[in-house]
XYZ file of C-alpha atoms in Angstrom:
74
model
C 62.422 107.411 105.266
C 64.515 104.160 104.088
C 66.150 106.452 101.210
C 67.129 109.190 103.908
C 69.207 106.761 106.165
C 70.903 105.033 103.333
C 71.970 108.273 101.817
C 73.265 109.564 105.376
C 75.018 106.650 105.765
C 76.800 106.879 102.443
C 78.047 110.745 103.471
C 78.784 109.178 107.272
C 80.850 106.057 105.596
C 82.891 108.820 103.414
C 83.708 111.184 106.066
C 84.799 107.793 108.426
C 86.910 107.056 105.224
C 88.958 110.691 105.199
C 89.417 110.669 109.219
C 90.741 106.812 108.792
C 93.169 108.324 105.993
C 94.311 111.019 108.221
C 95.120 109.058 111.354
C 97.187 106.201 109.117
C 99.364 109.358 107.678
C 99.553 110.636 110.923
C 100.867 107.155 112.906
C 102.946 106.719 109.907
C 104.716 110.007 110.691
C 104.811 109.049 114.318
C 106.754 105.959 113.841
C 109.275 107.302 111.509
C 110.156 109.785 114.000
C 109.949 107.375 116.691
C 112.496 104.990 114.126
C 114.893 107.884 113.731
C 114.921 109.093 117.609
C 115.434 105.378 118.443
C 118.449 104.968 116.174
C 120.199 108.120 117.894
C 119.887 106.645 120.799
C 121.969 103.617 119.810
C 119.571 100.794 120.489
C 120.348 97.306 120.578
C 120.013 95.775 116.978
C 117.007 93.867 118.047
C 114.809 97.026 119.397
C 115.743 98.798 116.282
C 114.691 95.980 114.104
C 111.393 95.989 115.840
C 110.629 99.467 115.342
C 112.158 99.608 111.736
C 109.301 96.650 111.063
C 106.577 98.561 112.904
C 107.578 102.234 110.760
C 107.222 99.678 107.561
C 104.108 98.147 108.452
C 102.300 101.841 109.106
C 103.957 103.107 106.070
C 102.113 99.955 103.902
C 98.907 100.883 106.130
C 99.044 104.470 105.078
C 99.386 103.751 101.561
C 96.019 102.653 101.381
C 96.800 99.011 100.128
C 94.732 97.062 102.634
C 97.363 95.967 104.727
C 96.401 96.623 108.321
C 98.487 97.076 111.267
C 98.105 94.275 113.814
C 98.739 96.204 117.069
C 101.795 96.273 119.385
C 103.491 98.939 121.241
C 106.293 100.622 119.594
């Protein structure tokens, strides 16, 4: 029984890793689209910089290099 649980957990972790990668990529696409739309609206420089920083953090996270987004609203 212990072996069955261990094998099941390994498969489950693999599936979760794939789902996390998908969500990171989706988050990157959404952050980039928001960044571009904010530039088009001619937002104040401080807001554009904040959004740009968020998009860069999402891009690093989506790259799978272990950089985690610390949260916050865009």
